[in-house]
């Protein structure tokens, strides 16, 4: 099949498909159009490119299995490899859309890993973007929010690319295309699509917004939301670059789990960027997925100029002294001891892996648990101008490896106390950048990379397309 006419998808030409692509295909109009356009693009420009379509059966509706098979038939007719993966097990009674989204990305990443592909594409459109922006705008304007206020960060909407688990880039090449355009394209190609009734179930937030946009004033609201998202995205990226500069110039890591800010940080001329950098560092130090509340962070930053203080925010102890502003994880709400498995994200601050341990006979299971204040107090602390009490407080909240009641040492920090057992060579631990550990929007590349360098985490993998801008592709109203 050749597609003589198609929507303007210039982003396809900028995406690096050298390692293939996984296309998330539900059978709806958007993802079906994405699949056909991708196949046509590869046939014309790179016939040997690996393309794998993946359909996730969330097992929430009895019709879902048949719909997945319809996608399989479409793929078979066009010579496209296809897999169906099921979200099995318990389904939550609340927060179902978010849980389904988490499961969907996890399964897509597993399929990409199995196929040796690092790139995942989804069919999100300009309509989805407008819905996202309007939902977040309503949350910002409304009372009683569950998440901390983000001072307009959420108005940037969905990023053109998002890094999942610091490994897989999720790219959204259709963000500048309206859904109506894609459906007209499918009609011309005489390709049917599936209408998911969940998308019209007003028990959920997005379908309610979608229904509201279908009314008389929907078109102008979409037309207003798109440039709003583009402007917010550009501002967020610019602010991130300024915050990254402050982190690189004024932040250091004197010990594991301890971040030090120069006193000059408190008097930074660009206070907006300094507060943004502080929020990111607080979340990274405390191991939280969301940045702390804007207003509380502003108040904390203002107190830095008044003299010494000790406070907590976002699970982080802030100890401001004459010698610097120190941040470390508080001891409350640390994870309990857990058995070490193949790959785990501990406290959202460490990625811990267990490789091939066949060479060592483990007579008791390996556990990961905090080092604790008692063992931290016994450690010999070097000077370097950092108060030993702060170093020990930070170390107490760091992950350690335990076996049969004995501490084998801090994970990622080499051997510990004299008499501690040997650290198994198969165990590895790497710092994680907590607020971006699961999802890193491409808007936030600069501050994420700065914090990764500060903590000793792996650098952010390169974005899979050139000329990246935080702004959206141009969308037709």
XYZ file of C-alpha atoms in Angstrom:
477
model
C 0.000 0.000 0.000
C 1.277 3.466 -0.841
C -0.034 6.630 0.779
C -0.013 9.448 -1.741
C -1.372 12.045 0.643
C -0.934 12.319 4.373
C -1.013 14.950 7.118
C 2.126 17.009 7.561
C 4.252 14.765 9.760
C 7.589 16.496 9.408
C 8.597 15.158 12.842
C 8.952 11.696 11.263
C 11.900 12.923 9.224
C 13.643 14.174 12.388
C 13.229 10.999 14.453
C 16.155 8.594 14.694
C 14.656 5.214 13.785
C 18.013 3.461 13.385
C 17.110 1.116 16.238
C 13.534 0.518 15.087
C 10.273 1.542 16.693
C 7.504 0.098 18.823
C 4.125 1.591 17.906
C 1.433 1.496 20.587
C -1.730 0.567 18.676
C -5.070 0.240 20.442
C -7.099 0.065 17.242
C -8.521 3.551 17.708
C -8.260 6.123 14.954
C -5.197 7.939 16.264
C -2.973 4.918 16.832
C -4.160 3.193 13.655
C -3.249 6.264 11.609
C 0.121 6.431 13.367
C 0.847 2.814 12.449
C -0.046 3.221 8.772
C 1.890 6.465 8.451
C 4.933 4.904 10.109
C 4.794 1.890 7.807
C 4.541 4.130 4.734
C 7.401 6.309 5.996
C 9.630 3.267 6.531
C 8.702 1.730 3.164
C 9.695 4.951 1.386
C 12.771 5.936 3.385
C 14.164 2.964 5.326
C 12.658 -0.368 4.241
C 14.797 -2.394 6.623
C 13.677 -0.543 9.765
C 12.251 -2.789 12.469
C 8.612 -1.915 13.257
C 6.677 -3.688 16.002
C 3.049 -2.883 16.750
C 1.975 -3.628 20.326
C -1.606 -3.736 21.557
C -2.277 -3.686 25.284
C -5.337 -5.591 26.451
C -6.129 -3.951 29.786
C -8.679 -6.714 30.493
C -11.206 -4.115 31.582
C -13.812 -4.869 28.889
C -14.874 -8.233 27.404
C -14.565 -6.802 23.876
C -10.895 -5.876 24.304
C -9.523 -9.278 23.247
C -11.488 -9.215 19.978
C -10.351 -5.647 19.324
C -6.731 -6.691 19.801
C -7.247 -9.460 17.258
C -8.650 -6.931 14.809
C -5.407 -4.988 15.124
C -3.497 -8.242 14.595
C -5.359 -8.865 11.327
C -4.649 -5.316 10.134
C -0.949 -5.796 10.880
C -0.815 -9.204 9.217
C -2.388 -7.789 6.047
C 0.353 -5.146 5.854
C 3.301 -7.256 6.907
C 3.777 -5.576 10.292
C 4.991 -7.559 13.293
C 2.449 -7.433 16.122
C 2.164 -8.504 19.748
C -0.731 -8.459 22.213
C 0.167 -7.993 25.878
C -2.342 -8.223 28.727
C -2.550 -6.231 31.921
C -3.455 -9.072 34.214
C -4.043 -9.163 37.936
C -5.702 -6.803 40.373
C -7.312 -3.598 39.080
C -7.654 -0.706 41.553
C -11.092 0.614 42.458
C -9.821 4.203 42.392
C -7.286 5.888 40.130
C -7.948 3.361 37.379
C -6.884 5.559 34.396
C -3.527 6.344 36.028
C -2.943 2.700 36.948
C -3.834 1.594 33.420
C -1.430 4.158 31.982
C 1.381 2.920 34.255
C 0.696 -0.693 33.232
C 0.541 0.270 29.557
C 3.943 1.952 29.545
C 5.485 -0.869 31.565
C 4.238 -3.462 29.085
C 5.313 -1.373 26.094
C 8.801 -1.052 27.589
C 8.942 -4.807 28.161
C 7.996 -5.402 24.530
C 10.642 -2.928 23.382
C 13.284 -4.644 25.524
C 12.362 -8.057 24.156
C 12.637 -6.769 20.581
C 15.860 -4.858 21.196
C 14.159 -1.541 20.425
C 14.638 1.624 22.492
C 11.961 3.846 20.930
C 8.214 3.782 21.612
C 5.711 5.888 19.623
C 2.178 6.795 20.652
C -0.650 8.400 18.686
C -1.423 11.346 20.971
C -2.883 14.220 18.964
C -3.433 17.954 19.304
C -6.880 17.129 20.706
C -5.310 15.016 23.456
C -2.914 17.863 24.158
C -5.738 20.396 24.478
C -7.614 18.076 26.821
C -4.504 17.622 28.970
C -3.881 21.365 29.206
C -7.502 22.150 30.085
C -7.591 19.421 32.752
C -4.426 20.717 34.383
C -5.641 24.284 34.138
C -8.820 23.293 35.971
C -6.770 21.588 38.700
C -4.543 24.634 39.134
C -7.598 26.867 39.437
C -9.529 24.570 41.752
C -9.291 23.937 45.524
C -8.092 20.878 47.368
C -5.519 19.557 44.943
C -3.879 16.257 45.829
C -0.571 17.178 44.201
C 1.622 20.177 44.949
C 1.044 23.270 42.858
C 3.367 23.407 39.867
C 3.142 27.140 38.999
C 2.078 26.540 35.405
C 4.506 23.662 34.670
C 1.614 21.353 33.883
C 0.195 23.762 31.307
C 2.996 22.662 28.979
C 0.951 19.498 28.499
C 2.504 16.370 27.043
C 6.101 16.621 25.882
C 7.056 15.659 22.315
C 9.266 13.024 23.932
C 9.334 11.496 27.422
C 12.032 9.235 28.821
C 10.552 6.231 30.653
C 12.587 4.592 33.434
C 15.708 6.404 32.169
C 15.807 3.866 29.286
C 13.074 4.180 26.675
C 12.062 7.317 24.807
C 8.326 7.651 24.264
C 7.802 9.914 21.241
C 4.516 11.602 20.273
C 4.923 12.655 16.634
C 1.243 13.543 16.076
C 0.896 16.241 18.737
C 0.516 18.838 16.007
C -2.250 16.969 14.158
C -5.965 17.187 14.875
C -7.898 13.962 15.304
C -10.326 14.925 12.546
C -7.433 15.073 10.051
C -6.304 11.575 10.978
C -9.814 10.184 10.654
C -10.237 11.777 7.251
C -6.944 10.198 6.233
C -8.203 6.764 7.352
C -11.476 7.229 5.450
C -9.540 8.005 2.266
C -7.525 4.839 2.815
C -10.734 2.890 3.583
C -9.386 1.721 6.906
C -11.806 1.327 9.817
C -11.010 2.004 13.451
C -12.396 0.956 16.829
C -14.406 3.278 19.075
C -13.514 2.540 22.689
C -16.588 3.237 24.875
C -14.267 4.087 27.755
C -13.388 7.281 25.897
C -17.005 8.398 26.304
C -17.437 7.311 29.937
C -17.943 10.590 31.792
C -17.184 8.881 35.093
C -13.574 9.732 34.202
C -12.046 13.181 33.870
C -10.697 13.089 30.322
C -13.947 11.895 28.700
C -15.785 14.680 30.553
C -13.404 17.255 29.120
C -13.649 15.644 25.675
C -17.437 15.805 25.808
C -17.306 19.456 26.835
C -15.000 20.275 23.919
C -17.435 18.619 21.528
C -19.998 21.312 22.356
C -20.392 24.641 20.598
C -17.443 26.491 22.121
C -15.067 23.517 21.899
C -13.182 24.655 18.776
C -12.087 28.032 20.175
C -11.108 26.417 23.485
C -8.855 23.961 21.642
C -7.447 26.815 19.577
C -6.599 28.684 22.790
C -5.125 25.641 24.588
C -2.564 24.779 21.912
C -0.639 28.094 21.926
C -0.972 28.200 25.712
C 0.775 24.822 25.900
C 3.448 25.924 23.450
C 4.185 29.073 25.453
C 4.230 27.208 28.796
C 6.541 24.562 27.328
C 9.039 27.161 26.113
C 8.980 28.956 29.485
C 9.432 25.678 31.359
C 12.415 24.698 29.226
C 14.020 28.135 29.619
C 13.497 28.072 33.382
C 15.012 24.590 33.485
C 18.155 25.771 31.725
C 18.589 28.597 34.237
C 18.011 26.233 37.178
C 20.524 23.778 35.704
C 23.178 26.497 35.575
C 22.668 27.216 39.282
C 22.835 23.520 40.181
C 26.050 23.014 38.239
C 27.725 26.095 39.707
C 26.471 26.147 43.319
C 25.639 22.529 44.293
C 28.009 19.737 45.332
C 27.780 16.286 46.913
C 30.230 16.035 49.830
C 29.020 12.539 50.812
C 26.546 9.876 49.784
C 23.021 11.181 50.264
C 24.194 14.703 51.135
C 23.861 17.772 48.903
C 25.500 21.086 49.724
C 24.469 24.453 48.282
C 26.850 27.397 48.489
C 25.596 30.271 50.638
C 25.518 32.353 47.434
C 22.525 30.253 46.408
C 20.373 32.131 48.941
C 21.173 35.470 47.291
C 20.965 34.371 43.661
C 19.732 37.225 41.482
C 17.490 34.841 39.510
C 15.331 33.849 42.458
C 12.720 32.152 40.265
C 15.326 29.783 38.833
C 16.862 29.273 42.291
C 13.497 28.268 43.764
C 12.904 25.903 40.839
C 16.362 24.377 41.338
C 15.659 24.029 45.066
C 12.371 22.229 44.409
C 14.074 19.778 42.062
C 16.907 19.130 44.531
C 14.467 18.636 47.404
C 12.529 16.039 45.403
C 15.733 14.329 44.278
C 17.142 14.205 47.823
C 13.888 13.123 49.424
C 13.013 10.578 46.745
C 9.656 12.057 45.720
C 8.096 11.875 42.280
C 6.565 15.358 42.487
C 8.222 18.666 43.238
C 7.328 20.234 46.596
C 4.652 22.905 46.812
C 5.613 26.176 45.139
C 4.456 28.457 47.975
C 6.180 26.416 50.699
C 9.376 26.331 48.643
C 9.280 30.100 48.180
C 8.857 30.584 51.935
C 11.767 28.218 52.625
C 13.995 30.038 50.153
C 13.160 33.363 51.800
C 14.242 31.993 55.190
C 17.717 31.202 53.854
C 18.509 34.928 54.007
C 17.515 35.317 57.659
C 20.151 33.056 59.218
C 20.587 29.411 60.257
C 17.590 27.093 60.117
C 16.637 23.440 60.223
C 13.436 22.399 58.478
C 11.922 19.512 56.520
C 10.117 19.583 53.182
C 9.450 16.864 50.638
C 10.997 14.181 52.923
C 14.224 16.215 52.988
C 16.003 17.773 55.961
C 17.232 21.280 55.135
C 20.062 22.405 57.411
C 21.213 25.941 56.571
C 24.458 26.944 58.259
C 27.178 29.520 57.826
C 29.196 26.936 55.862
C 26.404 26.111 53.415
C 22.862 24.838 52.921
C 22.778 21.046 53.358
C 20.073 18.661 52.162
C 19.655 15.020 53.144
C 16.877 12.427 53.313
C 14.980 12.388 56.596
C 14.778 9.086 58.469
C 11.002 8.903 58.509
C 9.064 6.775 55.995
C 12.089 4.943 54.642
C 11.337 1.654 52.854
C 11.294 -1.467 55.044
C 13.753 -4.282 54.437
C 12.992 -6.007 51.132
C 14.504 -8.994 49.393
C 16.860 -8.033 46.570
C 15.391 -8.947 43.197
C 16.557 -8.526 39.621
C 15.893 -4.805 39.230
C 14.354 -2.401 41.740
C 13.965 1.319 42.291
C 14.626 1.838 46.007
C 13.069 4.879 47.675
C 13.031 6.435 44.190
C 16.734 7.276 44.840
C 18.651 4.144 43.827
C 18.349 1.671 41.003
C 19.550 -1.636 42.439
C 20.214 -4.631 40.231
C 21.151 -8.236 40.906
C 23.051 -9.792 38.025
C 24.342 -13.309 37.540
C 25.209 -14.594 40.999
C 25.675 -18.232 40.007
C 29.303 -18.078 41.164
C 28.299 -17.378 44.759
C 26.186 -19.645 46.905
C 23.815 -17.463 48.909
C 23.058 -19.219 52.172
C 20.523 -16.539 53.126
C 18.550 -14.031 51.069
C 20.029 -10.620 50.393
C 18.003 -7.754 51.831
C 18.052 -4.039 51.087
C 17.377 -1.767 54.055
C 18.573 1.635 55.314
C 21.964 1.636 56.998
C 20.397 3.184 60.109
C 21.654 5.716 62.627
C 23.451 3.161 64.821
C 25.761 1.895 62.070
C 26.180 5.351 60.558
C 27.409 6.615 63.944
C 30.237 4.029 63.924
C 31.663 5.133 60.591
C 34.883 7.057 60.328
C 34.010 10.335 58.654
C 36.593 12.302 56.718
C 36.709 16.081 57.081
C 36.716 18.137 53.880
C 34.926 20.919 55.750
C 31.599 19.074 56.066
C 30.234 18.549 59.596
C 30.535 14.859 60.498
C 27.070 14.924 62.061
C 25.510 15.824 58.705
C 27.431 13.124 56.864
C 26.289 10.493 59.376
C 22.682 11.718 59.218
C 22.751 11.372 55.436
C 24.399 7.942 55.511
C 21.792 6.626 57.950
C 19.118 6.962 55.242
C 21.208 5.361 52.496
C 20.498 1.802 51.291
C 22.690 -0.976 52.593
C 22.876 -4.654 51.757
C 22.122 -7.110 54.541
C 22.393 -10.865 54.827
C 21.450 -12.999 57.784
C 21.360 -9.966 60.076
C 24.797 -8.713 59.004
C 25.388 -5.485 57.081
C 27.515 -6.089 53.987
C 27.966 -2.374 53.322
C 26.394 0.648 51.703
C 25.132 -0.030 48.217
C 27.164 1.823 45.649
C 29.686 3.089 48.210
C 32.103 0.168 48.512
C 33.000 -1.696 51.748
C 31.703 -0.383 55.029
C 32.640 -0.983 58.634
C 35.547 -3.246 59.542
C 34.187 -6.738 59.884
C 31.344 -6.217 57.414
C 30.989 -9.036 54.941
C 32.085 -8.851 51.277
C 29.718 -7.131 48.860
C 28.569 -9.636 46.194
C 30.006 -8.642 42.812
C 26.642 -9.267 41.119
C 24.955 -6.461 43.051
C 25.074 -2.961 41.594
C 23.441 0.287 42.696
C 23.159 3.536 40.786
C 21.740 6.894 41.832
C 18.337 7.799 40.405
C 17.014 11.325 39.846
C 13.796 10.901 41.815
C 11.379 13.412 40.226
C 12.367 12.152 36.765
C 13.156 8.513 37.545
C 9.942 7.179 35.997
C 8.986 9.880 33.510
C 11.319 12.608 32.245
C 9.582 15.028 29.829
C 11.906 16.471 27.235
C 11.055 19.936 28.601
C 13.150 19.063 31.686
C 16.309 17.685 30.099
C 18.632 20.426 31.358
C 17.847 20.249 35.101
C 17.605 16.449 34.999
C 21.052 16.182 33.438
C 22.489 18.663 35.965
C 21.119 16.688 38.924
C 22.265 13.409 37.362
C 25.811 14.797 37.177
C 25.567 16.045 40.761
C 24.406 12.683 42.145
C 26.630 10.540 39.956
C 23.702 9.061 38.023
C 23.914 8.012 34.392
C 23.526 10.942 31.996
C 20.210 11.425 30.237
C 20.142 9.373 27.011
C 20.141 11.509 23.875
C 16.736 12.621 22.611
C 15.940 10.533 19.515
C 15.346 13.458 17.191
C 17.324 16.504 16.164
C 16.397 20.152 16.469
C 14.362 19.419 19.567
C 12.304 22.238 21.009
C 10.152 22.155 24.093
C 7.405 23.790 22.069
C 4.713 21.821 20.323
C 4.587 21.104 16.627
C 2.269 23.530 14.900
C -1.319 22.368 15.137
C -4.199 23.303 12.932
C -7.173 24.620 14.896
